[in-house]
Structure formats: C-alpha cells, structure tokens
Amino acid sequence: MFGTVCKGLMCTVLFCPEAPVLVTQRSMVSVYEGSDVQLTCILKANYPATEITWYNNLKQHVIETPSKYVLQHAAAWSNLTVRETDGLRDSGQYWCSATNAVGGTEIPIHLLVKRYPMPPNVTINKIVYSTHQQTEVDIDWLIKTEGDITGFIIERRRVPATEGKRDVDPPWLKVAVNLDPSIRTYKMGGFDPTGLYAVRIMAVNHRTVGHPSEEKRPAMPSFNAYPAVIGAAIGGMIIAAIITVLLFMYIVRNRNNNPRLHDMLFGIRNSQSRENINYPEDESVGGAERDVSREEHGSPGPAMTSPRATVSPPDLPPRDDNEPVSVTITVMATS
Ligand SMILES: *[C@@H]1O[C@H](CO)[C@@H](O)[C@H](O)[C@H]1NC(C)=O
Ligand SMILES: *[C@@H]1O[C@H](CO)[C@@H](O)[C@H](O)[C@H]1NC(C)=O
C-alpha cells in the first residue's frame, strides 16, 4: 500500500505497511491427553513491529497461565505449547493473533485432545483389617471385562457413626495412586482404629479414570486365634491326661506304702474293673461248656457263627470262634 503526500510541486511517495497475514501449518491438531502439543503460527510477510499473541480455548490470553502454556517466538513464527493436555479442559479453538500499526488479524487452530478409552469396572473382592488393631486394611479386587489399564486408584472416606442425618458425605481421599496395573491386592495403612471407613477403587487408563467400584467397609479379620485356642485346649488335655496317668501309676506302685490313698481312689474302681476282667473269663468258661453241649447236639446254624468269626480278634484261642456274642462285645470294649 502506497500513499502520496504533496507539498506544493513536491510529492513524496510514502511506504505504508499492510496489516499482517498469518498462516498455520495445521489448523486441526489432535493429540492423546497427557502429552504436550505444539501449535504453530507463521507470519507470512515479516513486517516490523508485529506482535503475535495467543488466546486459549476460553479466549484468555495465554501468558496469564505460564504453567500451562509455553510460548516460543522467532522472527516469522510463533509456537504455543500446551502442556500435559487434558481431555476435558484443553480441547477447543485456539487463536493466534497478530497486530501492527495498520491492523490486526487472527486465525483459529482447533485442538482435539483425545481421551483414552474408559478402563473396565473394578469390583472389590475382599476387604478386611489386617489385624485387630484396625490400622491396616488388606484389599483385593477383580476385573470382569477386558480393557486397557495403566493403573489403579484406591480412595477411602470416613463414614459418620450416626447414619441418616448427614448433610454432606465426607470427601473421598486418595490412599494409593498409580498402582501397578498387574496387581490385584494392596495393603493400606494409616487407618484410625476408632473410625469407620468406606473404601472404593477404580481402574485408570492413562488419564481416563474408570467408574468407581461399589464402596465397601473393611471387615474385621476372621478370628485366627481359633486354631491356637483349640491347639492349646488339646495340648492341655493331653498334658492333664499324662499327669493323671503318671499319678495313677505312682499311686498303684506305691499302694503298699500308702494303701489308704490307693483304696480311697481305687476302691470302687478296682472292684468294677475286676468284675469287667472276670466277666469274660466266666463267660468263656460258661461259653465253652455251652459250646461243648451245643456241639454234642449239633444245633448252631451257619447264620449265627459267620458274623462272629469276622469280628473276633486273632489272638483269642480258637475255641472263641464259636463263643457267644457277649464275649466278642467285651473284647471290643476293652481294646
Ligand atoms: C515450532 O513448531 C514447528 C512446527 O511444529 C517446529 O517445526 C519448530 O521446531 C518449533 N520450534 C520450536 C522452537 O520448538
Ligand atoms: C460399569 O459401572 C457403571 C457404573 O457403576 C455402569 O453404569 C456400567 O454399566 C458398568 N459397565 C460394565 C461393563 O459393567
């Protein structure tokens, strides 16, 4: 653009700068969230005193948030780096703008920040306090569907003791983040034993956080002391039995020295056991007598003798094979 200024006969031709012209290499840029992305704006003709400015997707001047946006300028081009793109906040139309004395121009650059697919849902399989101290919680979880996972997040919150009248649920606090995607179990510490807690877990695919699992409260550990208690009880019983046996043996051996104590303890018992011992002897004698008489008459049928033969122990005299049932029962009871 040229202009003429005349003073009398003298005319001076003046050079007047044009308004700037901007171009871009890519007016549509897409990126997966989490990474940095660079938007480029090029000034078509290099006019002096041209300023390039950038506006973000909310039409805010980018220099207002230097942590998010980095600017690089050279003579003809300007780069805007959007750092750690977020799929929810950073997509949209960005603007590159240039102005000089004559005028201004701006061009849009569309940024699409793609989100990673939703990771699968997670289910808490088991959640228990590690100990009765209730300061640590063991959790393990399941994933029922396929899908990309880059990690897990575990959150907890305190549950008010009085259910019902709660205006606002307490906030969820992160207990663990960036848990390895291959693990399915975790031990959390830092629980207040007097508090009630709810815990939930979600899978993460890069920056996409999955649906939280159903929240669950840690259960008390199963009473692991049971085997110990039972073991102690059995051990105690065995020791008591051994002591009793030793005591009885001592008294039996020393019955001549201390006959009164022996009689006191064994008086009734002894007579009973004597009866028990004598009974089979009497029976077998009687049985033998009956046996003889039976053999003489040839009366016993095969149905009566066969079951007894299987039950009788081998160390009994052979004549016991045909003994009456009472002998067999006595042997079994004493063995
Ligand atoms: C600016 O962006 C362009 C295109 O993406 C690239 O070629 C150039 O190297 C960038 N400049 C700097 C300083 O990063
Ligand atoms: C995952 O959980 C969400 C919310 O609980 C539910 O809407 C969705 O259907 C679940 N997806 C699958 C695949 O079960």
CSV table of C-alpha atoms and ligand atoms in Angstrom, one decimal:
chain,number,residue,atom,x,y,z
A,1,MET,CA,0.0,0.0,0.0
A,2,PHE,CA,1.4,3.3,-1.0
A,3,GLY,CA,0.3,6.8,-0.2
A,4,THR,CA,1.3,10.2,-1.6
A,5,VAL,CA,1.8,13.4,0.3
A,6,CYS,CA,2.3,16.6,-1.8
A,7,LYS,CA,3.6,19.9,-0.7
A,8,GLY,CA,3.5,22.4,-3.5
A,9,LEU,CA,5.1,20.8,-6.5
A,10,MET,CA,7.0,18.3,-4.4
A,11,CYS,CA,5.3,15.0,-3.8
A,12,THR,CA,6.7,12.4,-1.6
A,13,VAL,CA,5.8,8.8,-2.1
A,14,LEU,CA,5.4,7.1,1.3
A,15,PHE,CA,5.5,3.3,2.1
A,16,CYS,CA,2.7,2.3,4.3
A,17,PRO,CA,2.8,-1.2,5.9
A,18,GLU,CA,0.0,-3.6,5.4
A,19,ALA,CA,-1.9,-5.4,8.0
A,20,PRO,CA,-0.2,-8.7,8.9
A,21,VAL,CA,-1.2,-12.0,7.3
A,22,LEU,CA,-0.9,-15.2,9.4
A,23,VAL,CA,-0.8,-18.8,8.3
A,24,THR,CA,-0.6,-22.1,10.1
A,25,GLN,CA,0.8,-25.5,9.1
A,26,ARG,CA,-2.0,-27.3,10.8
A,27,SER,CA,-5.3,-25.8,11.6
A,28,MET,CA,-6.6,-29.0,13.1
A,29,VAL,CA,-4.4,-30.7,15.7
A,30,SER,CA,-5.2,-33.8,17.6
A,31,VAL,CA,-3.4,-35.4,20.5
A,32,TYR,CA,-3.9,-38.1,23.2
A,33,GLU,CA,-4.4,-36.5,26.5
A,34,GLY,CA,-1.5,-36.3,28.9
A,35,SER,CA,1.1,-35.3,26.3
A,36,ASP,CA,2.3,-31.8,25.3
A,37,VAL,CA,1.2,-30.4,22.0
A,38,GLN,CA,2.6,-27.6,19.9
A,39,LEU,CA,0.5,-25.1,17.8
A,40,THR,CA,2.4,-23.0,15.2
A,41,CYS,CA,1.6,-19.7,13.7
A,42,ILE,CA,3.6,-18.2,10.9
A,43,LEU,CA,3.7,-14.6,9.9
A,44,LYS,CA,3.5,-14.5,6.0
A,45,ALA,CA,5.5,-11.4,5.5
A,46,ASN,CA,7.9,-10.1,8.0
A,47,TYR,CA,6.7,-6.7,8.9
A,48,PRO,CA,8.4,-4.9,11.7
A,49,ALA,CA,6.6,-4.1,14.9
A,50,THR,CA,4.2,-7.0,14.6
A,51,GLU,CA,3.2,-8.7,17.7
A,52,ILE,CA,1.9,-12.2,17.8
A,53,THR,CA,-0.3,-13.2,20.7
A,54,TRP,CA,-2.1,-16.4,21.6
A,55,TYR,CA,-5.5,-17.0,23.1
A,56,ASN,CA,-6.6,-20.3,24.5
A,57,ASN,CA,-9.9,-22.2,24.0
A,58,LEU,CA,-11.6,-19.9,26.5
A,59,LYS,CA,-10.3,-16.8,24.7
A,60,GLN,CA,-7.9,-16.0,27.5
A,61,HIS,CA,-4.5,-14.6,26.9
A,62,VAL,CA,-2.1,-17.5,27.3
A,63,ILE,CA,0.5,-15.5,29.2
A,64,GLU,CA,-1.8,-15.4,32.1
A,65,THR,CA,-1.2,-19.1,32.9
A,66,PRO,CA,2.5,-19.7,32.2
A,67,SER,CA,2.4,-23.1,33.9
A,68,LYS,CA,0.1,-24.4,31.3
A,69,TYR,CA,1.3,-22.6,28.2
A,70,VAL,CA,4.8,-22.1,26.9
A,71,LEU,CA,5.5,-19.5,24.1
A,72,GLN,CA,8.4,-19.6,21.7
A,73,HIS,CA,8.9,-16.8,19.2
A,74,ALA,CA,11.2,-16.3,16.3
A,75,ALA,CA,11.2,-13.7,13.5
A,76,ALA,CA,8.4,-15.2,11.5
A,77,TRP,CA,6.8,-17.8,13.6
A,78,SER,CA,5.4,-18.4,17.0
A,79,ASN,CA,4.8,-21.7,18.8
A,80,LEU,CA,2.4,-22.3,21.6
A,81,THR,CA,3.0,-25.4,23.6
A,82,VAL,CA,0.0,-26.7,25.6
A,83,ARG,CA,1.4,-28.8,28.4
A,84,GLU,CA,0.0,-32.0,29.8
A,85,THR,CA,-3.2,-31.8,27.8
A,86,ASP,CA,-6.4,-32.7,29.5
A,87,GLY,CA,-9.2,-34.4,27.6
A,88,LEU,CA,-11.9,-32.4,29.4
A,89,ARG,CA,-10.4,-28.9,29.6
A,90,ASP,CA,-7.9,-28.4,26.7
A,91,SER,CA,-9.9,-29.2,23.6
A,92,GLY,CA,-11.3,-26.4,21.5
A,93,GLN,CA,-10.5,-23.4,19.4
A,94,TYR,CA,-7.2,-21.6,20.0
A,95,TRP,CA,-6.4,-18.3,18.4
A,96,CYS,CA,-3.2,-16.8,17.1
A,97,SER,CA,-3.4,-13.1,16.6
A,98,ALA,CA,-1.0,-10.5,15.0
A,99,THR,CA,-1.4,-6.8,15.0
A,100,ASN,CA,0.6,-3.8,13.7
A,101,ALA,CA,0.0,-0.1,13.2
A,102,VAL,CA,-2.3,-0.8,10.2
A,103,GLY,CA,-4.4,-3.5,11.6
A,104,GLY,CA,-4.8,-6.9,13.1
A,105,THR,CA,-5.6,-10.5,12.1
A,106,GLU,CA,-6.2,-13.8,13.8
A,107,ILE,CA,-6.5,-17.4,12.7
A,108,PRO,CA,-8.1,-20.2,14.6
A,109,ILE,CA,-6.4,-23.5,15.3
A,110,HIS,CA,-8.6,-26.3,16.5
A,111,LEU,CA,-7.1,-28.6,19.2
A,112,LEU,CA,-8.7,-32.0,19.9
A,113,VAL,CA,-7.4,-33.7,23.0
A,114,LYS,CA,-8.5,-37.4,22.7
A,115,ARG,CA,-9.2,-39.3,25.8
A,116,TYR,CA,-8.1,-42.9,26.3
A,117,PRO,CA,-11.0,-45.4,26.4
A,118,MET,CA,-12.7,-46.0,29.6
A,119,PRO,CA,-11.0,-48.7,31.6
A,120,PRO,CA,-13.1,-51.7,32.9
A,121,ASN,CA,-15.1,-51.6,36.1
A,122,VAL,CA,-13.5,-52.9,39.2
A,123,THR,CA,-15.1,-55.0,41.9
A,124,ILE,CA,-13.8,-55.2,45.5
A,125,ASN,CA,-13.5,-58.9,46.2
A,126,LYS,CA,-12.3,-58.8,49.8
A,127,ILE,CA,-11.5,-56.0,52.2
A,128,VAL,CA,-10.5,-56.8,55.8
A,129,TYR,CA,-8.5,-55.3,58.6
A,130,SER,CA,-5.1,-56.9,58.7
A,131,THR,CA,-5.2,-57.1,62.5
A,132,HIS,CA,-7.5,-56.4,65.3
A,133,GLN,CA,-5.6,-53.1,65.8
A,134,GLN,CA,-7.6,-51.9,62.8
A,135,THR,CA,-4.8,-49.6,61.4
A,136,GLU,CA,-4.1,-51.5,58.2
A,137,VAL,CA,-6.5,-52.9,55.6
A,138,ASP,CA,-5.9,-55.6,53.0
A,139,ILE,CA,-7.9,-55.2,49.9
A,140,ASP,CA,-8.2,-57.4,46.8
A,141,TRP,CA,-10.2,-56.8,43.7
A,142,LEU,CA,-11.3,-58.2,40.4
A,143,ILE,CA,-11.8,-57.0,36.9
A,144,LYS,CA,-14.5,-58.8,35.0
A,145,THR,CA,-14.1,-57.3,31.5
A,146,GLU,CA,-11.2,-56.7,29.2
A,147,GLY,CA,-9.8,-53.2,28.6
A,148,ASP,CA,-6.7,-51.1,28.8
A,149,ILE,CA,-5.5,-50.3,32.3
A,150,THR,CA,-2.4,-48.3,33.2
A,151,GLY,CA,-3.0,-48.3,37.0
A,152,PHE,CA,-5.4,-48.2,39.9
A,153,ILE,CA,-6.6,-45.6,42.4
A,154,ILE,CA,-7.8,-46.5,45.9
A,155,GLU,CA,-9.8,-44.0,47.8
A,156,ARG,CA,-11.3,-44.0,51.3
A,157,ARG,CA,-13.5,-41.8,53.4
A,158,ARG,CA,-14.7,-41.8,56.9
A,159,VAL,CA,-18.3,-42.8,57.4
A,160,PRO,CA,-20.2,-40.9,60.1
A,161,ALA,CA,-21.1,-43.1,63.0
A,162,THR,CA,-24.6,-41.8,63.0
A,163,GLU,CA,-26.2,-42.9,59.7
A,164,GLY,CA,-29.1,-40.9,58.3
A,165,LYS,CA,-28.6,-37.3,59.3
A,166,ARG,CA,-25.6,-36.4,57.2
A,167,ASP,CA,-25.9,-33.3,55.1
A,168,VAL,CA,-22.7,-33.8,53.1
A,169,ASP,CA,-20.8,-37.0,52.6
A,170,PRO,CA,-17.2,-36.7,53.7
A,171,PRO,CA,-14.8,-36.3,50.8
A,172,TRP,CA,-13.0,-39.2,49.2
A,173,LEU,CA,-9.3,-39.1,49.9
A,174,LYS,CA,-6.8,-40.9,47.7
A,175,VAL,CA,-5.0,-43.7,49.6
A,176,ALA,CA,-3.0,-45.0,46.7
A,177,VAL,CA,-2.5,-43.8,43.1
A,178,ASN,CA,-0.5,-45.2,40.2
A,179,LEU,CA,-0.8,-48.8,41.5
A,180,ASP,CA,0.8,-51.2,39.1
A,181,PRO,CA,-1.8,-52.5,36.6
A,182,SER,CA,-0.8,-56.1,37.2
A,183,ILE,CA,-1.5,-56.1,40.9
A,184,ARG,CA,-4.9,-57.1,42.4
A,185,THR,CA,-4.1,-56.8,46.1
A,186,TYR,CA,-2.9,-54.0,48.3
A,187,LYS,CA,-2.2,-53.3,52.0
A,188,MET,CA,-3.2,-49.8,53.1
A,189,GLY,CA,-2.1,-48.2,56.4
A,190,GLY,CA,-3.0,-45.2,58.4
A,191,PHE,CA,-6.5,-46.1,59.5
A,192,ASP,CA,-7.8,-44.6,62.7
A,193,PRO,CA,-9.0,-47.6,64.8
A,194,THR,CA,-11.8,-45.6,66.2
A,195,GLY,CA,-13.1,-44.5,62.8
A,196,LEU,CA,-15.5,-46.1,60.3
A,197,TYR,CA,-14.3,-46.2,56.8
A,198,ALA,CA,-15.6,-46.8,53.3
A,199,VAL,CA,-13.2,-47.8,50.5
A,200,ARG,CA,-13.5,-47.8,46.8
A,201,ILE,CA,-11.2,-48.5,43.9
A,202,MET,CA,-11.1,-47.5,40.2
A,203,ALA,CA,-9.0,-48.5,37.2
A,204,VAL,CA,-7.2,-45.9,35.2
A,205,ASN,CA,-6.3,-45.8,31.6
A,206,HIS,CA,-3.7,-43.1,31.3
A,207,ARG,CA,-5.8,-40.1,32.3
A,208,THR,CA,-9.2,-41.7,32.0
A,209,VAL,CA,-10.4,-42.8,35.3
A,210,GLY,CA,-12.9,-45.6,35.3
A,211,HIS,CA,-16.2,-46.0,37.3
A,212,PRO,CA,-15.5,-46.3,41.0
A,213,SER,CA,-16.3,-49.7,42.4
A,214,GLU,CA,-19.0,-50.2,44.9
A,215,GLU,CA,-17.8,-48.8,48.2
A,216,LYS,CA,-17.2,-51.3,50.9
A,217,ARG,CA,-16.3,-51.2,54.6
A,218,PRO,CA,-13.4,-53.2,55.9
A,219,ALA,CA,-14.4,-56.3,57.8
A,220,MET,CA,-12.9,-57.5,60.9
A,221,PRO,CA,-10.3,-60.2,60.4
A,222,SER,CA,-11.5,-63.8,60.7
A,223,PHE,CA,-10.8,-65.0,64.3
A,224,ASN,CA,-7.4,-66.5,63.6
A,225,ALA,CA,-6.9,-67.3,67.3
A,226,TYR,CA,-9.3,-70.3,66.9
A,227,PRO,CA,-6.6,-72.8,65.9
A,228,ALA,CA,-4.3,-71.6,68.7
A,229,VAL,CA,-7.1,-71.9,71.3
A,230,ILE,CA,-8.1,-75.3,70.1
A,231,GLY,CA,-4.5,-76.4,70.0
A,232,ALA,CA,-3.9,-75.1,73.5
A,233,ALA,CA,-7.0,-76.8,74.7
A,234,ILE,CA,-6.0,-80.2,73.2
A,235,GLY,CA,-2.4,-79.7,74.4
A,236,GLY,CA,-3.7,-79.0,77.9
A,237,MET,CA,-6.0,-82.1,77.8
A,238,ILE,CA,-3.1,-84.3,76.7
A,239,ILE,CA,-0.9,-82.9,79.5
A,240,ALA,CA,-3.6,-83.4,82.0
A,241,ALA,CA,-4.2,-86.9,80.8
A,242,ILE,CA,-0.4,-87.7,81.1
A,243,ILE,CA,-0.3,-86.2,84.6
A,244,THR,CA,-3.3,-88.3,85.6
A,245,VAL,CA,-1.8,-91.5,84.2
A,246,LEU,CA,1.5,-90.8,85.9
A,247,LEU,CA,-0.3,-90.0,89.2
A,248,PHE,CA,-2.3,-93.2,89.0
A,249,MET,CA,0.8,-95.2,88.2
A,250,TYR,CA,2.6,-93.7,91.1
A,251,ILE,CA,-0.3,-94.5,93.4
A,252,VAL,CA,-0.6,-98.0,92.1
A,253,ARG,CA,3.1,-98.7,92.5
A,254,ASN,CA,3.1,-97.2,96.0
A,255,ARG,CA,-0.1,-98.8,97.1
A,256,ASN,CA,1.8,-100.9,99.7
A,257,ASN,CA,3.4,-97.8,101.2
A,258,ASN,CA,0.2,-95.8,101.1
A,259,PRO,CA,-2.7,-98.3,101.0
A,260,ARG,CA,-5.3,-95.9,102.3
A,261,LEU,CA,-4.9,-93.4,99.5
A,262,HIS,CA,-4.9,-96.3,97.0
A,263,ASP,CA,-8.1,-97.7,98.4
A,264,MET,CA,-9.7,-94.3,98.5
A,265,LEU,CA,-9.0,-93.7,94.9
A,266,PHE,CA,-9.4,-97.2,93.5
A,267,GLY,CA,-11.7,-98.8,96.0
A,268,ILE,CA,-14.8,-98.6,93.8
A,269,ARG,CA,-12.9,-98.5,90.5
A,270,ASN,CA,-11.0,-101.6,91.3
A,271,SER,CA,-14.0,-103.7,92.1
A,272,GLN,CA,-15.6,-102.6,88.9
A,273,SER,CA,-12.6,-103.4,86.8
A,274,ARG,CA,-12.2,-106.7,88.5
A,275,GLU,CA,-15.7,-107.5,87.5
A,276,ASN,CA,-15.0,-106.4,84.0
A,277,ILE,CA,-11.9,-108.5,83.8
A,278,ASN,CA,-13.6,-111.5,85.5
A,279,TYR,CA,-16.7,-111.3,83.4
A,280,PRO,CA,-15.2,-112.6,80.1
A,281,GLU,CA,-13.4,-115.3,81.9
A,282,ASP,CA,-16.6,-116.5,83.5
A,283,GLU,CA,-18.4,-116.2,80.2
A,284,SER,CA,-15.8,-118.0,78.2
A,285,VAL,CA,-15.8,-120.8,80.7
A,286,GLY,CA,-19.6,-120.9,80.5
A,287,GLY,CA,-19.4,-120.5,76.8
A,288,ALA,CA,-17.0,-123.4,76.5
A,289,GLU,CA,-19.4,-125.5,78.5
A,290,ARG,CA,-22.3,-124.5,76.3
A,291,ASP,CA,-20.2,-124.9,73.2
A,292,VAL,CA,-19.5,-128.5,74.1
A,293,SER,CA,-23.1,-129.1,74.8
A,294,ARG,CA,-24.0,-127.4,71.5
A,295,GLU,CA,-21.5,-129.4,69.5
A,296,GLU,CA,-23.0,-132.5,71.0
A,297,HIS,CA,-26.4,-131.6,69.9
A,298,GLY,CA,-25.1,-130.1,66.6
A,299,SER,CA,-27.6,-127.3,66.8
A,300,PRO,CA,-25.7,-124.0,65.7
A,301,GLY,CA,-26.7,-122.7,62.3
A,302,PRO,CA,-24.3,-121.1,59.9
A,303,ALA,CA,-26.1,-117.7,60.1
A,304,MET,CA,-25.1,-117.4,63.8
A,305,THR,CA,-21.5,-118.4,63.6
A,306,SER,CA,-20.3,-116.5,60.5
A,307,PRO,CA,-20.6,-112.8,61.7
A,308,ARG,CA,-18.8,-113.6,65.0
A,309,ALA,CA,-15.8,-115.2,63.1
A,310,THR,CA,-15.1,-111.9,61.3
A,311,VAL,CA,-15.3,-109.7,64.5
A,312,SER,CA,-13.2,-111.9,66.8
A,313,PRO,CA,-9.5,-110.8,67.2
A,314,PRO,CA,-7.0,-113.4,66.0
A,315,ASP,CA,-5.1,-113.6,69.3
A,316,LEU,CA,-8.0,-115.3,71.1
A,317,PRO,CA,-8.0,-119.0,71.5
A,318,PRO,CA,-9.6,-120.8,68.5
A,319,ARG,CA,-12.5,-122.0,70.6
A,320,ASP,CA,-13.6,-118.4,70.9
A,321,ASP,CA,-14.7,-118.5,67.3
A,322,ASN,CA,-17.8,-120.2,68.4
A,323,GLU,CA,-18.2,-118.2,71.5
A,324,PRO,CA,-21.5,-116.4,72.3
A,325,VAL,CA,-21.9,-112.8,71.3
A,326,SER,CA,-21.2,-111.4,74.7
A,327,VAL,CA,-17.5,-112.3,74.6
A,328,THR,CA,-17.0,-110.5,71.3
A,329,ILE,CA,-18.5,-107.3,72.7
A,330,THR,CA,-16.4,-107.4,75.8
A,331,VAL,CA,-13.2,-107.7,73.8
A,332,MET,CA,-14.1,-104.8,71.6
A,333,ALA,CA,-15.0,-102.6,74.5
A,334,THR,CA,-11.7,-103.2,76.3
A,335,SER,CA,-9.5,-102.8,73.2
B,1,LIG,C1,7.7,-24.7,16.3
B,1,LIG,O1,6.8,-25.6,15.7
B,1,LIG,C2,7.2,-26.1,14.4
B,1,LIG,C3,6.1,-26.9,13.9
B,1,LIG,O2,5.6,-27.8,14.8
B,1,LIG,C4,8.5,-26.9,14.6
B,1,LIG,O3,9.0,-27.3,13.3
B,1,LIG,C5,9.6,-26.0,15.3
B,1,LIG,O4,10.7,-26.7,15.5
B,1,LIG,C6,9.0,-25.4,16.5
B,1,LIG,N1,10.0,-24.5,17.1
B,1,LIG,C7,10.5,-24.7,18.4
B,1,LIG,C8,11.5,-23.7,18.8
B,1,LIG,O5,10.1,-25.7,19.1
B,2,LIG,C1,-19.6,-50.1,35.0
B,2,LIG,O1,-20.2,-49.3,36.1
B,2,LIG,C2,-21.0,-48.3,35.7
B,2,LIG,C3,-21.5,-47.6,37.0
B,2,LIG,O2,-21.5,-48.4,38.1
B,2,LIG,C4,-22.2,-48.9,34.9
B,2,LIG,O3,-23.1,-47.8,34.5
B,2,LIG,C5,-21.7,-49.6,33.7
B,2,LIG,O4,-22.7,-50.2,33.0
B,2,LIG,C6,-20.6,-50.7,34.1
B,2,LIG,N1,-20.0,-51.2,33.0
B,2,LIG,C7,-20.0,-52.5,32.8
B,2,LIG,C8,-19.3,-53.0,31.5
B,2,LIG,O5,-20.4,-53.3,33.6
